[in-house]
Short mmCIF file of C-alpha atoms and ligand atoms in Angstrom, two decimals:
data_model
loop_
_atom_site.label_atom_id
_atom_site.label_comp_id
_atom_site.label_asym_id
_atom_site.label_seq_id
_atom_site.Cartn_x
_atom_site.Cartn_y
_atom_site.Cartn_z
CA MET A 1 48.64 73.48 121.32
CA THR A 2 48.62 69.73 120.60
CA LEU A 3 52.18 68.04 121.11
CA SER A 4 54.62 69.70 123.19
CA LEU A 5 57.84 68.40 124.10
CA ARG A 6 60.16 69.56 127.02
CA ASP A 7 64.00 68.79 127.40
CA VAL A 8 63.52 65.67 125.50
CA ALA A 9 66.46 63.43 125.53
CA VAL A 10 67.16 59.86 124.47
CA ALA A 11 70.21 57.98 125.15
CA TYR A 12 71.44 54.46 123.52
CA ASP A 13 73.94 52.73 125.69
CA GLY A 14 74.45 56.01 127.67
CA VAL A 15 75.30 57.96 124.71
CA GLU A 16 72.50 60.83 123.97
CA ALA A 17 71.35 60.74 120.36
CA ILE A 18 68.90 63.65 120.90
CA ARG A 19 69.06 66.13 124.11
CA GLU A 20 67.20 69.23 125.16
CA VAL A 21 64.59 69.17 122.39
CA SER A 22 61.77 71.23 123.28
CA LEU A 23 59.01 72.30 120.72
CA ASP A 24 55.34 72.91 120.47
CA LEU A 25 53.26 71.61 117.33
CA PRO A 26 50.32 73.78 116.91
CA ASP A 27 47.08 72.29 115.93
CA GLY A 28 46.61 71.03 112.19
CA GLN A 29 49.94 72.01 111.38
CA VAL A 30 52.65 70.05 109.57
CA LEU A 31 55.95 70.21 111.13
CA ALA A 32 59.20 68.94 109.23
CA VAL A 33 62.03 67.62 111.49
CA LEU A 34 65.04 68.34 109.01
CA GLY A 35 68.45 67.32 109.25
CA PRO A 36 71.23 65.39 108.02
CA SER A 37 71.62 61.52 108.38
CA GLY A 38 72.34 60.44 111.73
CA SER A 39 71.27 63.83 113.19
CA GLY A 40 68.71 62.20 115.45
CA LYS A 41 65.33 62.80 113.54
CA SER A 42 63.95 58.92 113.71
CA THR A 43 64.98 58.77 117.48
CA LEU A 44 62.79 61.84 118.05
CA LEU A 45 59.91 60.39 116.27
CA ARG A 46 60.00 57.18 118.00
CA ALA A 47 60.22 58.87 121.25
CA ILE A 48 57.29 60.86 120.28
CA ALA A 49 55.39 57.40 119.21
CA GLY A 50 56.41 55.85 122.49
CA LEU A 51 58.68 53.49 120.82
CA GLU A 52 61.64 54.68 122.63
CA PRO A 53 61.96 55.46 126.37
CA ALA A 54 62.92 59.18 126.82
CA LYS A 55 63.64 61.81 129.41
CA GLY A 56 61.98 65.05 129.85
CA THR A 57 58.11 65.56 128.75
CA ILE A 58 56.30 64.71 125.81
CA ALA A 59 52.67 65.65 126.25
CA TRP A 60 49.51 66.00 124.24
CA ASP A 61 47.20 69.01 125.06
CA GLY A 62 49.02 69.34 128.40
CA ARG A 63 48.63 65.67 129.64
CA ASP A 64 51.86 63.93 130.17
CA LEU A 65 52.48 60.64 127.65
CA GLY A 66 55.09 59.14 129.79
CA GLY A 67 53.90 55.76 130.52
CA VAL A 68 51.34 55.63 127.54
CA PRO A 69 51.94 52.65 125.43
CA THR A 70 52.40 53.40 121.71
CA HIS A 71 49.05 52.05 120.76
CA LYS A 72 47.11 54.34 123.30
CA ARG A 73 48.72 57.50 122.15
CA GLY A 74 46.43 57.76 119.03
CA PHE A 75 49.15 58.57 116.61
CA ALA A 76 49.90 56.79 113.41
CA LEU A 77 53.23 55.96 111.92
CA MET A 78 54.30 55.73 108.20
CA PHE A 79 57.76 54.67 107.18
CA GLN A 80 59.95 55.12 104.05
CA ASP A 81 58.96 51.42 102.83
CA GLY A 82 55.27 51.67 103.39
CA GLN A 83 55.06 48.11 104.91
CA LEU A 84 52.08 47.00 103.23
CA PHE A 85 50.91 43.44 103.79
CA ALA A 86 51.90 41.84 100.43
CA HIS A 87 49.15 39.43 100.62
CA LEU A 88 46.32 41.80 100.96
CA SER A 89 44.75 43.92 98.56
CA VAL A 90 45.05 47.59 98.75
CA ALA A 91 41.25 47.97 99.75
CA ALA A 92 42.27 45.33 102.81
CA ASN A 93 45.35 47.14 103.67
CA VAL A 94 43.60 50.33 104.08
CA ALA A 95 40.74 48.63 105.92
CA TYR A 96 42.86 46.74 108.34
CA PRO A 97 43.13 49.25 111.01
CA LEU A 98 39.49 49.84 110.92
CA LYS A 99 38.91 46.04 111.31
CA LEU A 100 41.17 46.06 114.36
CA ARG A 101 38.84 48.85 115.93
CA ARG A 102 35.80 46.60 114.92
CA THR A 103 34.49 49.32 112.36
CA PRO A 104 31.22 47.85 110.93
CA ARG A 105 31.83 46.65 107.58
CA ALA A 106 29.57 49.08 105.73
CA GLU A 107 31.30 52.12 107.40
CA ARG A 108 34.81 50.31 106.76
CA GLN A 109 33.77 50.30 103.12
CA ARG A 110 32.71 53.79 102.73
CA ARG A 111 35.71 55.16 104.72
CA VAL A 112 38.22 53.18 102.29
CA ALA A 113 36.61 54.26 99.21
CA GLU A 114 36.95 57.82 100.63
CA LEU A 115 40.55 57.45 101.70
CA LEU A 116 41.42 55.95 98.17
CA THR A 117 39.77 59.02 96.56
CA LEU A 118 41.78 61.30 98.94
CA VAL A 119 45.22 59.73 98.03
CA GLY A 120 44.40 59.60 94.18
CA LEU A 121 43.94 55.91 94.06
CA GLU A 122 40.17 55.62 93.13
CA GLY A 123 39.73 51.85 91.48
CA TYR A 124 42.76 50.37 93.00
CA ASP A 125 40.79 48.49 95.63
CA GLY A 126 41.65 45.03 94.37
CA ARG A 127 45.28 45.55 93.43
CA LEU A 128 47.86 43.62 95.36
CA PRO A 129 50.88 45.92 96.65
CA GLY A 130 53.27 43.76 94.32
CA THR A 131 51.66 45.51 91.35
CA LEU A 132 52.09 48.95 92.34
CA SER A 133 54.73 51.51 91.79
CA GLY A 134 56.74 52.96 94.78
CA GLY A 135 54.67 56.04 94.40
CA GLU A 136 51.38 54.21 94.40
CA ARG A 137 52.55 51.95 97.34
CA GLN A 138 53.21 54.84 99.63
CA ARG A 139 49.87 56.45 98.65
CA VAL A 140 48.17 53.36 99.97
CA ALA A 141 50.63 53.13 102.99
CA LEU A 142 49.39 57.09 103.86
CA ALA A 143 45.52 55.90 103.36
CA ARG A 144 45.93 53.36 105.73
CA ALA A 145 47.66 55.67 108.41
CA LEU A 146 45.08 58.08 108.04
CA ALA A 147 42.02 55.68 108.21
CA VAL A 148 41.69 55.90 112.01
CA GLU A 149 41.86 59.79 112.01
CA PRO A 150 45.05 59.89 114.07
CA ARG A 151 45.13 63.10 116.07
CA LEU A 152 49.04 62.95 115.07
CA LEU A 153 50.41 61.52 111.97
CA LEU A 154 54.07 60.70 112.23
CA LEU A 155 56.06 60.27 108.93
CA ASP A 156 59.81 59.14 108.75
CA GLU A 157 61.30 59.65 105.37
CA PRO A 158 57.84 58.61 103.58
CA LEU A 159 59.08 59.88 99.97
CA SER A 160 62.97 59.04 100.13
CA ALA A 161 62.63 55.63 98.49
CA LEU A 162 61.12 57.63 95.39
CA ASP A 163 62.98 58.73 92.59
CA ALA A 164 63.56 62.31 92.44
CA GLY A 165 60.73 63.22 89.98
CA LEU A 166 58.45 61.20 91.44
CA ARG A 167 59.35 62.67 95.13
CA GLU A 168 58.68 66.22 94.03
CA ARG A 169 55.32 65.52 92.84
CA LEU A 170 54.25 63.39 95.61
CA ALA A 171 55.57 65.65 98.10
CA ALA A 172 52.87 68.41 96.69
CA ASP A 173 50.52 65.65 96.92
CA LEU A 174 51.18 64.93 100.23
CA ARG A 175 50.84 68.48 101.55
CA ALA A 176 47.42 68.62 99.71
CA ILE A 177 46.28 65.39 101.25
CA LEU A 178 47.32 66.34 104.86
CA VAL A 179 45.53 69.67 104.53
CA ALA A 180 42.51 68.40 102.97
CA ALA A 181 42.49 65.86 105.92
CA GLY A 182 43.14 68.52 108.36
CA THR A 183 45.80 66.33 109.95
CA THR A 184 48.37 67.56 112.40
CA ALA A 185 51.90 65.88 111.33
CA LEU A 186 55.24 65.80 111.92
CA LEU A 187 57.56 64.84 108.81
CA VAL A 188 61.23 63.31 109.36
CA THR A 189 63.32 64.21 106.31
CA HIS A 190 66.88 64.91 105.20
CA ASP A 191 65.56 66.59 102.27
CA GLN A 192 65.22 70.32 102.30
CA GLU A 193 62.95 70.55 99.08
CA GLU A 194 60.53 67.98 100.70
CA ALA A 195 60.16 69.83 103.84
CA TYR A 196 59.72 72.88 101.95
CA ALA A 197 57.13 71.38 99.81
CA VAL A 198 55.08 69.55 102.58
CA ALA A 199 55.43 71.53 105.83
CA ASP A 200 54.37 74.85 107.41
CA ARG A 201 56.98 74.68 110.27
CA LEU A 202 60.57 73.55 110.31
CA ALA A 203 62.33 72.23 113.19
CA VAL A 204 66.16 71.79 112.38
CA VAL A 205 68.16 69.42 114.02
CA ARG A 206 72.02 68.57 114.01
CA ASP A 207 73.96 66.08 116.31
CA GLY A 208 70.78 65.59 118.37
CA HIS A 209 70.34 69.10 119.02
CA LEU A 210 67.19 71.32 118.03
CA VAL A 211 68.99 74.31 116.05
CA GLN A 212 66.09 75.99 115.00
CA GLU A 213 62.33 75.94 114.82
CA GLY A 214 59.51 78.19 113.15
CA PRO A 215 57.47 78.88 110.28
CA VAL A 216 59.27 77.53 106.97
CA ALA A 217 59.67 81.21 105.42
CA GLU A 218 60.91 82.51 108.46
CA VAL A 219 63.59 79.80 109.14
CA TRP A 220 64.78 80.06 105.38
CA ARG A 221 65.01 83.86 105.78
CA GLN A 222 66.70 83.93 109.01
CA PRO A 223 68.63 80.92 109.58
CA ALA A 224 70.25 80.33 112.98
CA ASP A 225 73.94 80.17 111.99
CA ALA A 226 75.92 79.60 108.80
CA ALA A 227 75.83 75.81 109.03
CA THR A 228 72.15 75.72 109.08
CA ALA A 229 72.15 78.44 105.98
CA LEU A 230 74.14 76.02 103.97
CA PHE A 231 72.07 72.84 105.08
CA LEU A 232 68.84 74.78 104.26
CA GLY A 233 70.26 75.39 100.86
CA TYR A 234 72.20 78.75 100.47
CA ALA A 235 74.94 78.45 98.06
CA ARG A 236 77.74 80.20 100.31
CA VAL A 237 78.07 82.04 103.24
CA LEU A 238 80.51 84.85 102.85
CA THR A 239 82.36 86.78 105.65
CA GLY A 240 84.46 89.99 106.32
CA ALA A 241 85.17 92.00 103.36
CA ALA A 242 83.24 89.82 100.82
CA ALA A 243 80.15 89.98 103.19
CA ALA A 244 80.41 93.56 103.27
CA ALA A 245 81.04 93.98 99.62
CA VAL A 246 77.80 91.80 98.60
CA CYS A 247 75.75 93.61 101.23
CA ALA A 248 76.66 97.04 99.79
CA ALA A 249 76.02 95.87 96.04
CA ALA A 250 72.52 94.64 97.48
CA GLY A 251 71.88 98.12 99.28
CA VAL A 252 71.66 96.31 102.47
CA ALA A 253 72.75 98.35 105.73
CA THR A 254 75.29 96.66 107.83
CA ASP A 255 76.12 97.58 111.43
CA GLY A 256 79.85 96.11 111.89
CA PRO A 257 81.17 92.69 110.55
CA VAL A 258 78.45 90.20 109.33
CA ALA A 259 78.23 86.95 107.84
CA VAL A 260 75.91 86.93 104.95
CA ALA A 261 74.01 83.54 103.25
CA VAL A 262 73.85 83.98 99.44
CA ARG A 263 71.43 82.05 97.28
CA ARG A 264 72.76 80.67 94.10
CA SER A 265 70.86 83.34 92.08
CA ALA A 266 71.48 86.23 94.28
CA LEU A 267 74.22 87.74 92.09
CA VAL A 268 73.14 88.93 88.74
CA LEU A 269 75.00 90.12 85.73
CA ALA A 270 74.46 94.18 85.09
CA GLU A 271 76.22 96.47 83.19
CA ASP A 272 76.12 99.31 85.87
CA GLY A 273 76.52 96.69 88.91
CA PRO A 274 78.71 97.86 91.78
CA LEU A 275 80.61 94.65 91.66
CA SER A 276 83.38 93.83 89.49
CA GLY A 277 84.95 90.40 88.28
CA VAL A 278 86.15 87.86 85.88
CA VAL A 279 84.19 85.03 84.46
CA VAL A 280 85.57 81.90 85.36
CA SER A 281 83.08 79.46 83.73
CA ALA A 282 79.71 79.91 81.89
CA ARG A 283 77.22 77.36 81.44
CA VAL A 284 74.13 77.72 79.46
CA THR A 285 70.61 76.18 80.28
CA PRO A 286 67.53 76.71 78.54
CA ASP A 287 66.63 79.69 80.49
CA GLN A 288 69.65 80.93 82.25
CA LEU A 289 73.50 81.52 81.79
CA ARG A 290 74.98 80.42 85.04
CA LEU A 291 78.39 81.94 85.57
CA VAL A 292 81.17 81.59 88.11
CA VAL A 293 82.82 84.92 88.66
CA ASP A 294 85.73 85.68 90.57
CA VAL A 295 84.86 89.01 92.27
CA GLU A 296 87.76 91.37 93.64
CA GLY A 297 87.51 91.30 97.31
CA VAL A 298 84.90 88.50 97.33
CA GLY A 299 86.38 85.37 95.50
CA GLU A 300 84.70 83.00 93.48
CA VAL A 301 80.51 83.30 93.45
CA ASP A 302 77.61 81.85 91.39
CA ALA A 303 76.12 84.38 89.15
CA VAL A 304 73.15 84.19 86.67
CA ALA A 305 72.20 86.21 83.53
CA GLY A 306 69.85 86.04 80.92
CA THR A 307 70.67 83.75 77.71
CA THR A 308 70.66 87.06 75.80
CA ALA A 309 74.28 87.91 77.39
CA HIS A 310 77.13 85.93 76.51
CA PRO A 311 80.14 86.65 78.45
CA GLY A 312 82.91 83.88 78.02
CA PRO A 313 85.83 83.03 80.53
CA GLY A 314 88.42 85.66 81.20
CA GLU A 315 86.07 88.42 80.39
CA ARG A 316 85.42 91.18 82.89
CA VAL A 317 81.73 91.63 83.85
CA ARG A 318 79.55 93.77 86.62
CA LEU A 319 77.21 92.08 88.84
CA ARG A 320 74.54 93.45 91.26
CA ALA A 321 73.09 91.77 94.21
CA GLU A 322 69.56 91.20 94.76
CA GLN A 323 68.57 91.92 98.58
CA ALA A 324 65.96 89.41 98.61
CA ARG A 325 68.23 86.59 97.95
CA LEU A 326 70.58 87.24 100.98
CA SER A 327 70.39 86.71 104.42
CA ILE A 328 72.62 88.18 107.33
CA VAL A 329 73.41 85.25 109.58
CA PRO A 330 74.75 85.40 113.15
P1 LIG B 1 68.52 60.18 111.71
O1 LIG B 1 67.13 59.59 111.50
O2 LIG B 1 68.81 61.66 111.86
O3 LIG B 1 69.22 59.60 110.42
P2 LIG B 1 68.75 58.41 114.10
O4 LIG B 1 67.88 59.08 114.90
O5 LIG B 1 68.31 57.27 113.30
O6 LIG B 1 69.29 59.61 112.75
O7 LIG B 1 70.22 58.03 114.67
C1 LIG B 1 70.59 58.99 115.64
C2 LIG B 1 72.03 58.53 116.20
O8 LIG B 1 71.61 57.53 117.06
C3 LIG B 1 72.93 57.73 115.40
O9 LIG B 1 74.19 57.86 115.62
C4 LIG B 1 72.60 56.28 115.24
O10 LIG B 1 73.75 55.68 115.11
C5 LIG B 1 72.28 56.22 116.89
N1 LIG B 1 71.12 55.00 116.93
C6 LIG B 1 69.89 55.09 116.34
N2 LIG B 1 69.34 54.10 116.86
C7 LIG B 1 70.08 53.33 117.75
C8 LIG B 1 69.90 52.04 118.32
N3 LIG B 1 68.80 51.28 118.38
N4 LIG B 1 70.93 51.80 119.02
C9 LIG B 1 71.97 52.59 119.13
N5 LIG B 1 72.14 53.70 118.31
C10 LIG B 1 71.49 54.01 117.81
MG1 LIG B 2 66.18 58.19 110.11
#
């Protein structure tokens, strides 16, 4: 284990923004701290960085970091706006932390070239930040954060200022770069897709509490509760007769009453499907027909079909449920 937190709490003016947070971050892994705006993510990151006084224990390799100032923790930080020095070139920005450490010039140049290659900015050495796109600026900020080989990289919404398409591509690149560098990292984000694309593990926070923590696939398959399932991106959480009907249609055996989280594409048009309903609306996309179907005993659900089927509003259809796209939640 590298980073471990025990009962960490931070209060502003007597009001706790985070409380009872305990978690361990294994060496070389990327943990996404995922939660809605105001849930305490940045506060947690600032506490780990030593920028916010915290109760409880924050330790590295078993050593309590209480009283260790930020610059002596061996961590690097990166924020939503990379906070580059506008008057320094790309190379000088990346070299800056190495210069502070008095790394010899030749070694510095070698390392800057290596880092710019790592983040896909070969040949950008002489450019000024003002001439770069938002995505390029964040790549420079990442290279600068990695320059001193931090034992932990703390990233606070590093991609949030970018537009959606670019964010998606850069998320994949960010994961590749962190894996290539072997960096242990903690990524704070409100964006589920970003968390899934970048992280090995997820810590879901809500109202200052850690709701669930574990490997990404595990958290996704087994959300801690209904609110977490919806936040993770499930389309609906069904209860009562509706949950029982959908589980039965998917061949999922249930033991008494359950709640079931349903993905958007969990229900599929099928002539011999066990659920019957009436089409409320139908929308054609290039590769799918997306339906809203009012199913007896269930209510309105999203369903998908291939584009060869064209049931229109008011038409009766049958659906089956895909087991792999349902999760029972407590
Ligand atoms: P997130 O990063 O998840 O959006 P934050 O950690 O920034 O959330 O904030 C969590 C809560 O703490 C919010 O209610 C916020 O208003 C409050 N908060 C954050 N920073 C301060 C501060 N410096 N002073 C007082 N309250 C703060
Ligand atoms: Mg924040």
